[in-house]
Coordinates of C-alpha atoms and ligand atoms in Angstrom, one line a residue:
M70 CA 61.6 77.9 51.6
K71 CA 61.7 77.5 48.1
P72 CA 64.1 79.5 45.8
S73 CA 61.5 81.1 43.3
L74 CA 59.2 81.9 46.3
K75 CA 62.1 84.0 48.2
I76 CA 63.0 85.9 45.5
S77 CA 59.9 87.1 44.8
V78 CA 59.1 88.3 48.0
V79 CA 63.0 90.1 48.3
C80 CA 61.8 91.5 44.7
G81 CA 58.8 93.5 46.7
L82 CA 60.9 94.7 49.3
L83 CA 63.8 96.4 47.2
L84 CA 66.4 94.6 49.3
S85 CA 68.1 91.4 49.4
S86 CA 72.0 89.8 49.8
G87 CA 73.3 91.5 46.7
A88 CA 73.5 89.3 43.7
V89 CA 68.6 89.1 44.2
Y90 CA 68.9 93.1 44.6
A91 CA 70.9 93.4 41.5
E92 CA 68.4 91.8 39.8
A93 CA 65.3 93.2 41.4
S94 CA 66.7 96.8 40.9
S95 CA 68.8 96.8 37.9
T96 CA 65.7 99.1 36.0
D97 CA 66.5 101.9 38.6
T98 CA 67.8 104.6 37.1
Q99 CA 68.9 106.1 40.3
A100 CA 72.7 106.2 41.8
P101 CA 74.5 103.1 41.0
L102 CA 73.3 100.4 42.9
S103 CA 76.8 99.2 44.6
E104 CA 77.2 102.6 46.1
N105 CA 73.4 102.5 46.9
M106 CA 74.1 98.9 48.8
A107 CA 77.4 99.8 50.3
Q108 CA 75.5 102.7 52.0
L109 CA 73.0 100.2 53.0
I110 CA 75.9 98.1 54.2
A111 CA 77.4 100.6 56.2
Q112 CA 73.9 102.2 58.0
G113 CA 73.5 98.7 58.3
K114 CA 76.7 98.2 60.5
Y115 CA 76.6 101.1 62.7
L116 CA 73.3 101.0 63.6
A117 CA 74.0 97.5 65.0
A118 CA 76.1 98.8 66.6
A119 CA 73.4 101.4 68.3
G120 CA 71.6 98.0 69.2
D121 CA 74.7 96.2 70.7
C122 CA 74.0 93.1 68.9
S123 CA 77.7 92.4 69.1
G124 CA 77.8 92.6 73.9
C125 CA 74.8 89.4 73.2
H126 CA 76.0 87.7 69.8
T127 CA 80.1 87.8 69.8
I128 CA 82.4 86.5 72.9
E129 CA 85.1 87.4 73.4
S130 CA 87.5 83.8 72.7
G131 CA 84.6 82.9 69.7
Q132 CA 84.3 84.8 65.6
A133 CA 82.0 88.0 65.3
Y134 CA 78.4 87.4 65.6
G135 CA 79.0 83.3 66.5
G136 CA 77.0 83.6 69.5
G137 CA 77.4 81.6 72.4
R138 CA 76.6 84.5 75.6
A139 CA 75.1 82.1 78.7
F140 CA 72.5 83.9 79.8
D141 CA 71.2 82.8 83.6
T142 CA 67.2 82.3 83.5
P143 CA 65.2 81.6 86.7
F144 CA 64.9 77.9 84.1
G145 CA 68.4 77.5 83.1
T146 CA 71.1 79.0 80.7
L147 CA 70.1 80.1 77.5
Y148 CA 72.8 80.4 74.7
S149 CA 72.7 83.6 71.9
T150 CA 72.5 82.5 69.0
N151 CA 74.4 82.8 65.4
I152 CA 73.5 85.7 63.5
S153 CA 76.1 85.6 61.2
S154 CA 75.7 85.2 57.3
D155 CA 76.7 81.2 57.7
K156 CA 73.9 79.5 55.6
Q157 CA 74.4 76.2 58.0
H158 CA 75.3 77.6 61.6
G159 CA 73.6 81.7 61.0
I160 CA 71.1 83.3 59.6
G161 CA 72.5 83.5 56.1
N162 CA 69.4 81.8 54.7
Y163 CA 67.0 84.0 56.2
S164 CA 64.3 85.9 54.2
Y165 CA 64.3 89.3 54.5
Q166 CA 60.6 88.7 56.0
Q167 CA 62.7 86.1 59.0
F168 CA 65.1 88.7 59.4
V169 CA 61.5 91.1 60.4
D170 CA 60.3 88.5 61.9
A171 CA 62.7 87.5 64.6
V172 CA 64.5 91.0 65.6
R173 CA 61.2 92.3 65.9
N174 CA 58.4 89.7 67.3
G175 CA 60.7 87.7 69.2
V176 CA 59.5 84.7 65.9
A177 CA 62.1 82.9 64.1
P178 CA 61.9 79.7 62.0
K179 CA 62.6 77.0 65.0
G180 CA 60.3 79.1 66.8
N181 CA 59.0 81.3 69.8
L182 CA 63.1 83.3 70.7
Y183 CA 63.0 84.1 74.8
P184 CA 63.0 88.1 75.9
A185 CA 66.0 87.5 76.0
M186 CA 66.4 88.5 72.7
P187 CA 65.8 92.2 72.9
Y188 CA 62.6 91.8 70.5
T189 CA 60.1 94.4 73.2
S190 CA 62.7 97.2 73.0
Y191 CA 63.8 96.4 69.3
H192 CA 59.6 96.4 67.7
R193 CA 60.2 99.7 67.5
I194 CA 63.3 99.7 64.8
N195 CA 61.9 101.4 62.1
D196 CA 61.7 99.9 58.4
H197 CA 64.4 102.4 56.8
D198 CA 66.3 100.3 60.0
M199 CA 65.2 97.4 59.3
H200 CA 66.6 97.3 56.1
A201 CA 70.2 98.4 56.7
L202 CA 70.3 96.1 59.2
Y203 CA 69.7 92.8 57.0
A204 CA 72.0 94.4 54.5
Y205 CA 75.0 94.5 56.7
F206 CA 73.7 91.1 58.4
M207 CA 73.7 89.4 54.8
Q208 CA 77.3 89.4 54.8
T209 CA 79.1 89.5 57.4
K210 CA 81.9 87.1 58.0
P211 CA 80.9 84.0 58.0
A212 CA 81.2 82.1 61.6
T213 CA 81.3 78.4 61.8
Q214 CA 80.5 77.7 65.3
P215 CA 77.7 76.1 66.3
N216 CA 74.7 77.2 67.8
R217 CA 75.0 75.2 71.7
E218 CA 71.9 73.8 73.3
N219 CA 70.1 75.2 75.5
G220 CA 70.1 74.2 79.0
I221 CA 66.4 75.8 80.2
G222 CA 64.4 71.7 81.1
F223 CA 60.3 70.5 80.2
P224 CA 58.2 72.9 80.6
F225 CA 60.3 75.9 79.4
N226 CA 61.8 74.7 76.5
I227 CA 58.5 74.7 75.1
R228 CA 59.4 77.7 72.7
M229 CA 54.5 77.5 72.2
G230 CA 55.0 78.9 75.9
L231 CA 56.8 81.9 74.8
K232 CA 53.8 82.7 72.3
V233 CA 51.3 83.3 75.8
W234 CA 54.1 85.5 77.1
N235 CA 54.2 87.2 73.6
L236 CA 50.0 87.3 74.0
V237 CA 50.2 88.7 78.0
A238 CA 53.0 91.0 78.2
F239 CA 54.5 91.6 74.6
D240 CA 52.5 94.6 74.0
K241 CA 54.0 95.3 70.4
P242 CA 55.1 98.9 71.4
T243 CA 56.0 101.5 68.7
F244 CA 58.0 104.9 67.9
T245 CA 55.8 108.1 68.1
P246 CA 58.2 111.1 68.0
T247 CA 56.5 113.6 71.1
A248 CA 55.2 116.8 68.9
D249 CA 56.5 119.7 71.2
K250 CA 60.0 118.0 71.1
T251 CA 62.8 118.6 69.0
P252 CA 64.1 115.9 66.2
L253 CA 67.5 116.1 67.8
W254 CA 65.8 114.8 71.0
N255 CA 63.1 112.5 69.2
R256 CA 65.9 111.3 68.2
G257 CA 67.8 110.1 71.9
K258 CA 64.0 109.0 72.5
Y259 CA 63.6 106.8 69.1
L260 CA 68.0 105.4 70.0
V261 CA 67.2 104.9 73.7
Q262 CA 63.8 103.1 73.5
G263 CA 64.8 101.1 70.5
L264 CA 67.8 99.7 69.2
G265 CA 69.0 100.9 72.4
H266 CA 66.9 99.1 74.4
C267 CA 68.5 100.8 77.4
G268 CA 64.8 99.8 78.8
E269 CA 66.2 96.2 79.3
C270 CA 67.9 96.4 81.8
H271 CA 67.0 100.3 83.7
T272 CA 63.2 100.0 83.7
P273 CA 62.0 97.3 86.4
R274 CA 59.7 94.6 85.9
N275 CA 56.5 93.5 86.7
F276 CA 55.4 89.8 88.2
M277 CA 54.7 88.8 84.3
M278 CA 58.2 89.6 83.9
A279 CA 57.2 92.4 81.1
T280 CA 58.6 95.7 81.1
E281 CA 56.2 98.5 83.2
Q282 CA 55.7 100.7 80.8
D283 CA 54.6 103.4 83.3
H284 CA 57.6 103.6 85.1
P285 CA 60.3 103.6 82.1
L286 CA 64.0 103.6 83.3
E287 CA 63.0 104.2 87.1
G288 CA 65.6 101.1 87.8
A289 CA 66.0 97.7 88.5
V290 CA 68.3 95.0 89.7
V291 CA 70.0 93.3 86.7
N292 CA 72.8 90.1 86.6
Y293 CA 73.7 91.3 90.9
L294 CA 73.9 94.7 89.8
N295 CA 71.2 98.0 90.5
A296 CA 70.6 99.4 86.2
P297 CA 70.1 102.7 88.1
N298 CA 67.5 104.7 87.9
I299 CA 68.2 107.0 84.5
T300 CA 65.7 109.2 84.7
S301 CA 66.1 112.5 84.3
K302 CA 65.0 113.3 87.9
N303 CA 66.9 111.1 89.1
L304 CA 70.1 112.0 86.9
T305 CA 70.0 115.5 87.8
Q306 CA 69.6 114.8 91.7
E307 CA 73.0 113.0 91.0
H308 CA 74.2 116.3 89.6
W309 CA 75.0 114.6 86.4
T310 CA 75.0 117.7 83.7
F311 CA 74.7 118.0 80.1
N312 CA 79.1 117.3 79.6
N313 CA 79.1 115.0 82.2
L314 CA 76.2 112.6 81.1
A315 CA 77.6 112.8 77.2
Q316 CA 81.5 112.1 78.4
F317 CA 80.0 108.8 80.7
L318 CA 78.1 107.7 77.6
K319 CA 80.5 108.5 75.2
T320 CA 83.8 106.8 76.9
G321 CA 82.6 104.8 79.5
Q322 CA 84.4 107.6 81.9
S323 CA 83.4 110.7 82.6
P324 CA 84.3 113.2 86.5
K325 CA 80.7 111.1 88.0
G326 CA 82.4 108.1 87.5
T327 CA 82.9 104.6 85.4
A328 CA 80.5 102.1 83.4
F329 CA 81.3 98.2 84.9
N330 CA 80.1 95.3 84.3
D331 CA 76.8 94.8 81.9
M332 CA 76.8 99.2 81.7
F333 CA 80.7 98.3 80.3
I334 CA 79.5 95.8 77.5
V335 CA 77.0 98.7 76.9
E336 CA 79.7 100.7 76.1
K337 CA 82.6 98.6 74.5
H338 CA 80.2 97.2 72.2
S339 CA 78.0 99.9 71.3
L340 CA 77.6 103.3 72.6
T341 CA 81.8 104.4 72.4
Q342 CA 80.6 103.4 68.4
L343 CA 77.8 106.1 69.0
N344 CA 78.3 109.7 66.7
D345 CA 78.7 112.8 68.8
H346 CA 75.5 113.4 67.2
D347 CA 73.1 110.7 68.5
I348 CA 75.2 110.9 72.4
T349 CA 74.0 114.3 72.0
A350 CA 70.4 113.2 71.3
I351 CA 70.6 110.4 74.0
T352 CA 72.0 112.9 76.6
S353 CA 69.4 115.3 75.7
Y354 CA 66.3 112.5 75.7
L355 CA 68.1 111.1 79.4
L356 CA 68.1 114.8 80.7
N357 CA 64.8 115.9 79.2
Q358 CA 67.0 119.2 77.5
A359 CA 66.9 120.7 74.4
Q360 CA 70.6 121.7 73.9
P361 CA 73.4 120.9 76.1
S362 CA 73.6 123.9 79.0
Q363 CA 75.5 126.7 78.0
S364 CA 75.4 127.9 81.7
A365 CA 78.4 126.2 84.0
V366 CA 76.1 124.1 86.1
S367 CA 77.0 123.8 89.5
Q368 CA 78.6 120.8 91.1
P369 CA 77.5 120.0 94.3
K370 CA 79.8 121.1 97.6
L371 CA 82.0 118.8 98.8
T372 CA 82.3 119.0 102.9
S373 CA 86.2 119.2 102.0
L374 CA 88.6 118.2 99.8
V375 CA 90.8 117.6 102.9
A376 CA 90.7 115.6 105.7
S377 CA 88.6 117.7 108.4
Q378 CA 89.2 117.0 111.9
F379 CA 84.8 115.6 111.1
D380 CA 86.3 113.2 108.9
T381 CA 89.3 111.2 111.1
K382 CA 86.3 111.0 113.8
L383 CA 84.1 108.5 111.6
P384 CA 84.3 105.7 112.0
G385 CA 85.0 104.6 108.4
Y386 CA 88.1 107.5 108.0
R387 CA 90.7 104.5 109.0
I388 CA 88.7 102.0 107.1
Y389 CA 89.3 104.3 103.7
M390 CA 92.6 105.0 104.2
D391 CA 94.3 101.6 104.8
K392 CA 91.6 99.9 102.6
C393 CA 90.7 101.9 99.9
S394 CA 93.2 105.0 99.2
G395 CA 96.3 103.2 97.4
C396 CA 94.1 103.4 95.0
H397 CA 91.2 105.9 95.1
G398 CA 93.7 108.5 97.0
Q399 CA 93.8 110.2 100.3
N400 CA 91.5 113.0 99.3
G401 CA 89.5 110.8 97.0
Q402 CA 90.8 112.7 93.9
G403 CA 91.7 109.3 92.3
T404 CA 94.7 108.0 90.5
P405 CA 94.9 108.4 86.4
N406 CA 95.3 104.5 84.8
V407 CA 94.2 103.2 88.1
A408 CA 90.9 104.0 89.1
P409 CA 88.7 106.7 89.3
A410 CA 88.2 109.5 91.6
L411 CA 85.1 108.7 94.2
Q412 CA 84.3 112.4 94.4
N413 CA 81.6 113.6 93.2
N414 CA 81.5 109.7 92.5
A415 CA 77.8 108.3 90.6
T416 CA 77.8 105.4 92.3
I417 CA 78.4 106.5 95.7
E418 CA 75.7 109.5 95.2
N419 CA 73.1 107.0 94.9
S420 CA 70.4 106.9 97.7
N421 CA 70.6 103.4 96.5
I422 CA 73.2 101.6 97.7
F423 CA 73.0 98.6 96.6
N424 CA 75.9 99.3 94.3
T425 CA 78.4 100.7 96.7
V426 CA 77.9 97.6 98.7
A427 CA 77.7 95.7 95.2
V428 CA 81.3 96.3 93.9
L429 CA 82.6 96.6 97.6
N430 CA 81.3 92.9 98.3
N431 CA 82.5 91.6 94.8
G432 CA 84.8 93.7 93.1
I433 CA 85.1 95.4 89.8
E434 CA 86.8 92.6 86.6
R435 CA 89.5 94.4 84.6
Q436 CA 87.8 96.2 82.4
S437 CA 89.1 97.6 78.8
Y438 CA 88.5 99.4 76.0
S439 CA 90.8 98.8 72.2
Q440 CA 91.6 102.0 72.5
E441 CA 90.4 103.8 75.4
Q442 CA 92.2 103.8 79.1
T443 CA 92.0 100.7 81.0
Y444 CA 92.0 100.7 85.0
Y445 CA 93.2 98.0 87.3
A446 CA 90.8 95.4 88.6
M447 CA 88.8 96.1 92.0
P448 CA 89.1 94.2 95.3
G449 CA 86.2 92.8 96.7
Y450 CA 86.0 92.9 100.0
K451 CA 83.6 90.2 101.0
N452 CA 85.9 88.6 103.2
S453 CA 87.8 91.4 105.2
L454 CA 84.8 93.9 105.9
N455 CA 82.2 92.8 107.8
N456 CA 78.6 94.5 107.4
Q457 CA 79.2 96.6 110.3
Q458 CA 82.2 97.9 108.5
M459 CA 80.8 98.5 105.1
A460 CA 78.2 100.6 107.1
D461 CA 80.8 102.3 107.8
L462 CA 82.5 102.5 105.4
I463 CA 79.8 104.3 103.0
T464 CA 78.7 106.9 105.6
Y465 CA 81.8 108.2 105.4
L466 CA 81.9 108.1 101.6
H467 CA 78.6 109.7 100.9
K468 CA 79.1 112.7 103.7
R469 CA 82.9 112.1 102.9
F470 CA 82.9 112.7 98.9
T471 CA 78.9 112.9 98.2
T472 CA 76.1 115.4 99.4
Q473 CA 74.1 112.3 101.1
M474 CA 74.3 112.7 104.7
T475 CA 73.1 109.7 105.7
T476 CA 74.1 107.2 108.1
T477 CA 73.7 103.5 106.1
T478 CA 72.7 100.8 109.0
V479 CA 74.3 97.7 109.1
K480 CA 70.6 96.4 108.7
Q481 CA 70.3 97.9 104.7
V482 CA 73.8 95.9 104.5
A483 CA 72.9 92.1 105.5
D484 CA 69.0 93.3 103.3
I485 CA 71.7 93.6 100.3
K486 CA 74.2 90.5 100.7
K487 CA 71.4 88.2 101.0
Q488 CA 70.3 89.6 97.7
L489 CA 73.5 89.2 95.8
A490 CA 73.7 85.5 97.0
T491 CA 70.9 84.3 96.1
N492 CA 70.5 87.6 93.2
Ligands
LIG592 C1 70.5 91.7 75.4 C2 71.0 90.2 74.8 C3 70.5 90.5 73.1 C4 70.8 91.2 72.8 C5 71.1 93.0 72.6 C6 71.0 90.5 70.7 N1 70.4 89.8 71.4 FE1 70.1 89.1 69.2 N2 69.7 87.4 71.0 C7 69.4 86.8 72.0 C8 69.5 85.9 72.7 C9 69.9 85.0 74.0 C10 68.9 85.1 71.2 C11 69.0 83.9 71.0 C12 67.1 83.7 71.3 C13 67.0 82.1 72.2 O1 67.1 81.0 71.3 O2 65.6 82.2 71.9 C14 69.1 85.8 70.0 C15 68.4 86.1 69.0 C16 68.8 86.0 67.5 C17 67.6 86.3 66.7 C18 67.7 84.4 66.2 C19 68.8 83.5 64.8 C20 68.2 82.3 65.3 O3 69.0 82.0 66.0 O4 66.8 82.1 64.3 C21 68.5 87.3 65.0 C22 68.1 87.0 64.3 C23 68.9 87.9 66.5 N3 69.3 87.2 67.6 C24 69.5 89.5 65.7 C25 69.7 89.9 66.8 C26 69.5 91.1 65.9 C27 70.5 91.7 64.1 C28 70.4 92.1 67.1 C29 71.1 93.9 67.4 C30 70.1 94.6 66.2 C31 70.6 91.5 68.4 N4 70.3 90.0 67.7 C32 70.6 92.1 69.7 C33 70.2 88.2 72.6 C34 70.6 89.5 71.9
LIG593 C1 93.3 98.5 93.6 C2 92.9 99.6 93.1 C3 91.6 99.4 94.1 C4 91.2 100.0 95.6 C5 92.4 99.6 96.6 C6 89.5 100.0 95.5 N1 89.1 100.4 94.7 FE1 87.6 101.0 94.1 N2 87.7 100.9 92.2 C7 89.2 100.4 91.5 C8 88.8 100.6 90.3 C9 89.7 100.1 88.5 C10 87.6 101.4 89.8 C11 87.0 101.3 88.6 C12 86.5 100.3 87.4 C13 86.0 100.4 85.7 O1 85.2 101.0 85.9 O2 86.9 99.5 84.9 C14 87.3 101.6 91.3 C15 85.4 101.1 91.3 C16 84.5 101.9 92.7 C17 84.0 102.4 92.4 C18 83.0 102.6 92.0 C19 82.8 103.7 90.7 C20 82.9 103.7 89.8 O3 82.2 104.9 89.0 O4 84.1 103.4 88.8 C21 83.4 102.3 93.7 C22 81.9 103.2 94.7 C23 84.9 102.2 94.2 N3 85.2 101.5 93.6 C24 85.1 102.1 96.4 C25 86.4 102.0 96.2 C26 86.0 101.3 98.7 C27 84.8 102.2 99.0 C28 87.3 101.1 98.1 C29 88.5 100.0 99.9 C30 87.2 99.0 100.3 C31 87.8 100.3 96.9 N4 87.1 100.9 95.9 C32 89.6 100.1 96.6 C33 89.8 100.2 92.4 C34 90.1 100.1 93.0
LIG594 C1 72.1 94.9 80.3 C2 72.1 95.5 80.3 C3 72.0 97.8 81.1 C4 71.8 98.3 79.2 C5 70.8 97.3 78.4 C6 71.9 99.3 79.7 N1 72.9 99.8 80.8 FE1 73.4 101.6 81.4 N2 73.9 100.3 83.3 C7 73.3 99.4 83.8 C8 73.7 98.9 85.3 C9 74.6 97.4 85.7 C10 74.7 99.9 85.4 C11 74.9 100.3 86.8 C12 76.9 100.3 86.7 C13 77.2 101.5 86.0 O1 77.4 102.3 86.8 O2 78.3 101.7 85.4 C14 74.5 101.0 84.3 C15 74.4 102.6 84.9 C16 74.5 103.5 84.1 C17 74.3 105.0 84.0 C18 75.6 105.3 85.1 C19 74.3 105.7 85.9 C20 74.2 106.1 87.4 O3 73.7 106.9 87.9 O4 75.3 105.5 88.0 C21 74.2 105.8 82.8 C22 74.4 107.0 82.3 C23 73.8 104.0 82.3 N3 73.5 103.7 82.6 C24 72.8 104.6 80.9 C25 72.1 103.6 79.8 C26 71.6 104.0 78.8 C27 72.0 105.2 77.9 C28 71.6 103.1 77.6 C29 71.1 102.2 76.5 C30 71.9 103.1 75.5 C31 72.6 101.9 78.8 N4 72.7 102.7 80.0 C32 72.1 100.2 78.7 C33 73.1 98.5 83.0 C34 72.6 98.6 81.3

């Protein structure tokens, strides 16, 4: 784009990086410009956290927003790109409209973007927030990291093909507030459906790989784990209270368990950065409640808090005592800074045992929040527990620590392990 054209586009939109903006608005008689701009940039920074941009565009060993995170797709490996303000490797030369087209429509100057970039959710971001994000991204520290070549083979490397996908699978959703709900609840809806892109993992996908809009947040397997059903019905059945859920979202830890793997990344880069108002909003929306409930919400009755005769007779009892109690406690009470409590744990409480099997099989890598307490890594038991032992152990975990009274079968465990091997 020629500079003159760029300036005219930008003037029309009354927004760009510093100098041009100053020129466009020099007749503005309101608050000093720099203050407006500083405010907009600060808002953009916060919104970038709400959108988890760095979760995908920053890798641990790399520069901020330098890209390079790998995504396994059925067609090969895709890498996120450099979205810092660097003019050579990043997006520093993007006009506002180019930025909008990339983030909201999945169309970058180089062609259509793969939907690993969640533009299908970001399409709901409103104009004010897009302006703030643009203001922020045009002044991030330039990252000099070049983009990585994608490992996606013919014919899927043809970005034209994505145009077809967009035609059939991208319905360009916009955000519509629900009329009879409070502004707080609608704020939660906006964040969950838009910037937060929770449905990109938590909503099942159809054969076209598009999220199923009539089954929002009902759960889906992504990256060897089930992003659980987080509809209000299911969260309530699993005995999530308003306070527990708000604490989980705000810190990644709660009496109902910890966030791990992909959800840990969402927590670390995004949800832990949000202010209390937005956490309350998201919690209100997820639980479909207007306010934090005042009534003491009842916790489920545990079968027992100390090992009873009944417990010790279950075949899983010995396995638990041998392999798990050292970290999670003899009564599942957890050990501070070592491992979370398993009493009332939502992963175990879930009637879908996918994640319990996945965690037992693969373990959990050490995960730490810079400002928060850290836990140990959890070992995997792929080679030390056979399917029968895993089934016995899960039956024990259910009956001992949750209200699930079902017996887990060897076949259930074997079926999930097969998915873990091929997923
Ligand atoms: C779930 C992972 C994910 C998240 C979250 C994410 N992105 Fe992306 N983004 C990607 C991937 C992967 C690509 C590269 C896609 C491709 O090459 O087809 C990309 C590409 C882009 C591009 C195009 C850059 C170019 O090279 O032309 C822009 C701009 C962008 N992202 C901005 C953002 C912003 C702003 C946010 C936060 C609001 C964000 N992304 C959040 C995964 C993500
Ligand atoms: C070395 C200590 C250790 C041992 C032994 C251990 N775990 Fe864990 N476990 C952890 C830690 C740490 C986490 C949480 C990791 C995180 O989120 O950062 C965890 C998480 C879990 C979770 C997921 C729940 C949640 O909310 O995070 C389940 C389920 C679980 N463990 C079950 C077991 C069972 C069953 C055993 C025995 C076979 C076992 N663990 C053995 C340390 C351990
Ligand atoms: C990149 C994929 C991904 C995204 C995006 C994501 N989640 Fe998750 N989420 C997961 C996975 C996987 C788990 C299971 C592991 C765990 O419990 O931490 C999970 C677990 C959860 C749980 C715990 C549920 C339970 O019953 O154990 C809640 C609540 C949750 N997510 C809420 C959200 C919200 C709200 C958002 C959007 C702001 C979101 N998630 C975005 C993948 C994701």
